[in-house]
Amino acid sequence: MTRIVFVVFALATGGATWAGIYGIGGEDAQIAKSIRSGSGGRIGYIGGVK
Amino acid sequence: MTDGFAPSGARLAAINCTSCGSPLPALAGHRSKTLICSYCGAVMDRHDGYRLLARYRDMDRPDGPFRIGMNGEVMGVEQTIVGIVGVDAVIEGYRYDWTNYQLYSPTHGYSWLTWADGHITHSRKTRDMPESSGSFAYKAPIAAAGRAFQMFEQYAARITYLEGELTWVPSLGDQTQVIETIDPPHGYSIVMGDNETEFEFGTYLDRAETLAAFGIEDSFPRAYTVHAIQPFLPGSLHMALSKVGSIFAIVALVIGLAFLAIGNGQKITETVIVDTDAGGSVMFPLNRPSRLAEVRLTANVVNSWSWYDMELVHEDSDETVAEFDGGLEYYEGYDSDGRWTEGSQTATFRFKPPAAGAYRLTITTGDPQSARLPVKVEVRENVMLSRYLFGLAIFFTLCWLSLWLRSRAFEAKRWGDDGEDDD
């Protein structure tokens, strides 16, 4: 049981570290929404947040 | 009449009650002194031709899973239930009752199983006297039988029911003074009668195992109380969560603190826009599109607010990536509690640039009522987040401490310190 919990906790810690480094979920929602509103990830699409 | 304690009496035998004639099992050995009829309550002297000593009619058999004649292994020894004694006691104004079952083993002699509130314990007489002397104060240490016990409670135990073969001549209503000390899963009792003092060593037994050993299906109500000598036995999952949680709480905290220290990233540029009505812009390169970038605005707003419209343009294509707005507000003052502040003179906006390259951020006043102040604009990239690791550190710490808290609650319940009102 200890080994299973160890693996689960290690994966959680690794996931949190990865998310922290790459800033997953750290974006300002308004900016992220504006960026996402572009088409196909193409740079230059004007977001319509306001 | 066949008597089981005759020299050849290792076999099962039976006699008829000399009072009512009912057949009664004779299972115990020679040291069994009395036989109490299960039907008429007659107390007979086994060493004097089953002479009638007393009769207690209409005794109600106390609750319990065992019956006379049952066989089972207790602590590695094959035992037979040969007698039943119901007991009650009034402790701190509350009446408690339990059932003692006299056990007999041809090789190990006599001992007791006790059924109390769904708990099962085993006890036997011991020659070990207390190694320490002095007063038996509540929770005071008492050394005996090579163990360190703690004084648990003292009470007068009264016999309320008798049945089967017993090793002494009991009377209904007989009382003994008992001092109970505990060192879970063991207990040590000092039992003081009118003429003698005896010492008993007790052990808490696993209920399921014990009932199964006697072939009894466990359909009895579960134990809701904590027995005086019940050990705290958390499950393997909780043990693992606590043990591993103690390690990873520190790991997550250390990584989180490291992120906090170095997670501010690298400053790309910093500038001050003096006239936001006219608008201003700042140019900067962002080379890590997979990582967070951050725009930090700082203005000396005091008891006021300012609001800005911002536009992020990818310079290489000269097209707008995002439009957003945001502001600062900060208030301060004094009241009866002293100085107070509210809000912040800094606002942070984080985003992931869609592509590497040069960007231009344009900032203009976003509301006619907004305060007009110079605003410092700072851009950083490679920003890291520590919030997930701190969240995990809290979760792991709770896993770690939950076992300790559960243990504390268990002990509080054992000692009656949990604040529950039994009324």
Coordinates of N, CA and C in Angstrom, one line a residue, chain B residues 219-318:
Chain B
S219 N -23.1 -11.3 14.0 CA -24.3 -10.5 13.7 C -24.6 -9.5 14.9
F220 N -23.6 -9.3 15.7 CA -23.9 -8.5 16.9 C -23.6 -7.0 16.5
P221 N -24.2 -6.1 17.2 CA -24.0 -4.7 17.0 C -22.5 -4.3 17.1
R222 N -22.1 -3.5 16.2 CA -20.6 -3.1 16.2 C -20.3 -2.3 17.5
A223 N -19.1 -2.3 17.8 CA -18.7 -1.5 19.0 C -18.6 0.0 18.7
Y224 N -19.3 0.8 19.3 CA -19.2 2.2 19.1 C -18.3 3.0 20.0
T225 N -18.0 2.3 21.1 CA -17.1 2.9 22.1 C -15.7 2.5 21.9
V226 N -14.7 3.2 22.6 CA -13.4 2.7 22.6 C -13.1 2.0 23.9
H227 N -12.7 0.8 23.9 CA -12.5 0.0 25.1 C -11.2 0.5 25.8
A228 N -11.2 0.3 27.1 CA -10.0 0.8 27.9 C -8.7 0.3 27.3
I229 N -8.6 -0.9 26.9 CA -7.3 -1.5 26.4 C -7.3 -1.7 24.9
Q230 N -8.3 -1.1 24.2 CA -8.3 -1.3 22.7 C -7.1 -0.5 22.1
P231 N -6.3 -1.2 21.3 CA -5.2 -0.5 20.7 C -5.7 0.4 19.5
F232 N -5.0 1.4 19.2 CA -5.3 2.2 18.0 C -4.7 1.6 16.8
L233 N -5.5 1.1 15.9 CA -5.1 0.3 14.8 C -5.6 0.9 13.5
P234 N -5.0 1.9 12.9 CA -5.5 2.5 11.7 C -5.3 1.5 10.5
G235 N -6.0 1.7 9.5 CA -5.9 0.9 8.3 C -4.6 1.1 7.6
S236 N -4.2 0.1 6.7 CA -3.0 0.2 6.0 C -2.9 1.4 5.1
L237 N -4.1 1.8 4.5 CA -4.2 3.0 3.6 C -3.9 4.2 4.4
H238 N -4.5 4.4 5.5 CA -4.3 5.6 6.3 C -2.8 5.7 6.8
M239 N -2.3 4.5 7.2 CA -0.8 4.5 7.6 C 0.1 4.9 6.4
A240 N -0.3 4.4 5.2 CA 0.6 4.7 4.1 C 0.4 6.2 3.7
L241 N -0.8 6.7 3.7 CA -1.1 8.1 3.4 C -0.3 9.0 4.4
S242 N -0.3 8.7 5.7 CA 0.4 9.5 6.6 C 1.9 9.4 6.5
K243 N 2.4 8.2 6.3 CA 3.9 8.0 6.2 C 4.4 8.7 4.9
V244 N 3.8 8.4 3.8 CA 4.3 9.0 2.5 C 4.0 10.5 2.5
G245 N 2.8 10.9 3.1 CA 2.5 12.3 3.1 C 3.5 13.1 3.9
S246 N 4.1 12.6 4.9 CA 5.1 13.3 5.7 C 6.3 13.6 4.8
I247 N 6.6 12.7 3.9 CA 7.8 12.9 3.0 C 7.5 13.9 1.9
F248 N 6.3 13.7 1.3 CA 6.0 14.6 0.1 C 5.5 16.0 0.5
A249 N 5.1 16.1 1.8 CA 4.7 17.5 2.2 C 6.0 18.3 2.2
I250 N 7.1 17.8 2.7 CA 8.3 18.5 2.7 C 8.9 18.7 1.3
V251 N 8.8 17.7 0.4 CA 9.2 17.8 -0.9 C 8.5 18.9 -1.7
A252 N 7.1 18.9 -1.5 CA 6.3 19.9 -2.2 C 6.6 21.3 -1.7
L253 N 6.7 21.4 -0.4 CA 7.0 22.7 0.2 C 8.3 23.2 -0.3
V254 N 9.4 22.4 -0.3 CA 10.7 22.8 -0.8 C 10.6 23.3 -2.2
I255 N 10.0 22.5 -3.1 CA 9.9 22.9 -4.5 C 9.1 24.2 -4.7
G256 N 8.0 24.2 -3.9 CA 7.1 25.4 -3.9 C 7.9 26.7 -3.5
L257 N 8.7 26.5 -2.4 CA 9.5 27.7 -2.0 C 10.6 28.0 -3.0
A258 N 11.1 27.0 -3.7 CA 12.1 27.3 -4.8 C 11.4 28.0 -5.9
F259 N 10.3 27.6 -6.3 CA 9.5 28.3 -7.3 C 9.2 29.8 -6.9
L260 N 8.9 29.9 -5.6 CA 8.6 31.3 -5.1 C 9.9 32.2 -5.2
A261 N 11.0 31.5 -5.0 CA 12.3 32.3 -5.0 C 12.7 32.6 -6.4
I262 N 12.6 31.6 -7.3 CA 13.2 31.9 -8.7 C 12.1 32.0 -9.7
G263 N 10.8 31.9 -9.3 CA 9.7 31.8 -10.2 C 9.3 33.2 -10.8
N264 N 10.0 34.2 -10.3 CA 9.6 35.6 -10.9 C 10.1 35.7 -12.3
G265 N 10.9 34.8 -12.7 CA 11.4 34.8 -14.1 C 12.4 35.9 -14.4
Q266 N 12.6 36.2 -15.6 CA 13.6 37.2 -16.0 C 12.9 38.5 -16.5
K267 N 13.4 39.6 -16.0 CA 12.8 40.9 -16.4 C 13.3 41.2 -17.9
I268 N 12.3 41.4 -18.7 CA 12.6 41.7 -20.1 C 12.8 43.2 -20.4
T269 N 11.9 43.9 -19.7 CA 11.9 45.4 -19.9 C 11.2 46.0 -18.8
E270 N 11.5 47.3 -18.6 CA 10.8 48.1 -17.6 C 10.7 49.6 -18.1
T271 N 9.6 50.2 -18.1 CA 9.5 51.5 -18.5 C 8.4 52.2 -17.8
V272 N 8.3 53.6 -17.9 CA 7.3 54.3 -17.2 C 6.5 55.1 -18.3
I273 N 5.2 55.0 -18.3 CA 4.4 55.7 -19.2 C 3.8 56.9 -18.4
V274 N 4.1 58.1 -18.8 CA 3.8 59.2 -18.0 C 2.3 59.7 -18.3
D275 N 2.0 59.7 -19.6 CA 0.7 60.2 -20.0 C -0.1 59.1 -20.6
T276 N -0.9 58.5 -19.8 CA -1.7 57.4 -20.4 C -2.9 57.8 -21.2
D277 N -3.3 59.1 -21.0 CA -4.3 59.7 -21.9 C -3.9 59.7 -23.3
A278 N -2.6 60.1 -23.5 CA -2.1 60.1 -24.9 C -1.7 58.7 -25.3
G279 N -1.6 57.8 -24.4 CA -1.2 56.4 -24.7 C 0.3 56.2 -24.8
G280 N 0.7 55.0 -24.5 CA 2.1 54.7 -24.5 C 2.3 53.3 -24.9
S281 N 3.4 52.9 -25.3 CA 3.6 51.5 -25.6 C 5.0 51.1 -25.2
V282 N 5.2 49.8 -25.0 CA 6.5 49.3 -24.7 C 6.7 48.1 -25.6
M283 N 8.0 48.0 -26.1 CA 8.3 46.9 -27.0 C 9.2 45.9 -26.2
F284 N 9.0 44.6 -26.5 CA 9.8 43.6 -25.8 C 9.8 42.3 -26.6
P285 N 10.8 41.5 -26.4 CA 10.9 40.2 -27.1 C 10.4 39.1 -26.1
L286 N 9.7 38.1 -26.6 CA 9.3 37.0 -25.8 C 9.7 35.7 -26.6
N287 N 10.7 35.0 -26.0 CA 11.3 33.9 -26.8 C 10.8 32.5 -26.3
R288 N 10.0 32.4 -25.2 CA 9.6 31.1 -24.7 C 8.1 31.1 -24.7
P289 N 7.5 30.7 -25.9 CA 6.0 30.8 -26.0 C 5.3 29.7 -25.1
S290 N 6.1 28.7 -24.7 CA 5.5 27.6 -23.8 C 5.4 28.0 -22.4
R291 N 6.1 29.2 -22.0 CA 6.2 29.6 -20.6 C 5.4 30.9 -20.4
L292 N 5.1 31.1 -19.1 CA 4.3 32.2 -18.8 C 5.1 33.5 -18.9
A293 N 4.4 34.5 -19.4 CA 5.0 35.9 -19.4 C 4.1 36.7 -18.5
E294 N 4.6 37.9 -18.1 CA 3.9 38.6 -17.1 C 4.1 40.1 -17.3
V295 N 3.0 40.9 -17.3 CA 3.0 42.3 -17.4 C 2.6 42.8 -16.0
R296 N 3.4 43.7 -15.4 CA 3.1 44.2 -14.1 C 3.0 45.7 -14.1
L297 N 1.9 46.2 -13.8 CA 1.7 47.7 -13.7 C 1.8 48.2 -12.3
T298 N 2.5 49.3 -12.1 CA 2.6 49.9 -10.8 C 2.3 51.4 -10.9
A299 N 1.4 51.9 -10.1 CA 1.2 53.3 -10.1 C 0.9 53.8 -8.6
N300 N 1.2 55.0 -8.3 CA 1.1 55.5 -7.0 C -0.3 56.0 -6.7
V301 N -1.3 55.1 -6.9 CA -2.7 55.5 -6.6 C -2.8 55.4 -5.1
V302 N -3.4 56.5 -4.5 CA -3.7 56.5 -3.1 C -5.2 57.0 -2.9
N303 N -6.0 56.2 -2.3 CA -7.4 56.5 -2.2 C -8.0 56.9 -3.5
S304 N -7.6 56.2 -4.5 CA -8.2 56.4 -5.9 C -8.0 55.1 -6.7
W305 N -8.4 55.2 -7.9 CA -8.2 54.1 -8.8 C -7.8 54.5 -10.2
S306 N -7.3 53.6 -11.0 CA -7.0 54.0 -12.4 C -7.3 52.7 -13.2
W307 N -7.7 53.0 -14.4 CA -8.1 51.8 -15.3 C -7.5 52.0 -16.6
Y308 N -7.0 50.9 -17.2 CA -6.2 51.0 -18.4 C -6.8 50.0 -19.5
D309 N -6.8 50.4 -20.7 CA -7.0 49.5 -21.8 C -5.7 49.1 -22.4
M310 N -5.5 47.8 -22.7 CA -4.2 47.4 -23.2 C -4.4 46.5 -24.4
E311 N -3.4 46.6 -25.3 CA -3.5 45.9 -26.6 C -2.1 45.3 -26.8
L312 N -2.1 44.0 -27.0 CA -0.8 43.3 -27.2 C -0.7 42.9 -28.7
V313 N 0.4 43.4 -29.3 CA 0.5 43.3 -30.7 C 1.8 42.5 -31.0
H314 N 1.7 41.5 -31.9 CA 2.8 40.7 -32.3 C 3.5 41.6 -33.4
E315 N 4.7 42.1 -33.1 CA 5.4 43.0 -34.0 C 5.7 42.5 -35.4
D316 N 6.1 41.2 -35.4 CA 6.5 40.6 -36.7 C 5.4 40.7 -37.7
S317 N 4.1 40.4 -37.2 CA 3.0 40.4 -38.2 C 2.2 41.7 -38.1
D318 N 2.5 42.5 -37.1 CA 1.8 43.8 -36.8 C 0.3 43.5 -36.6

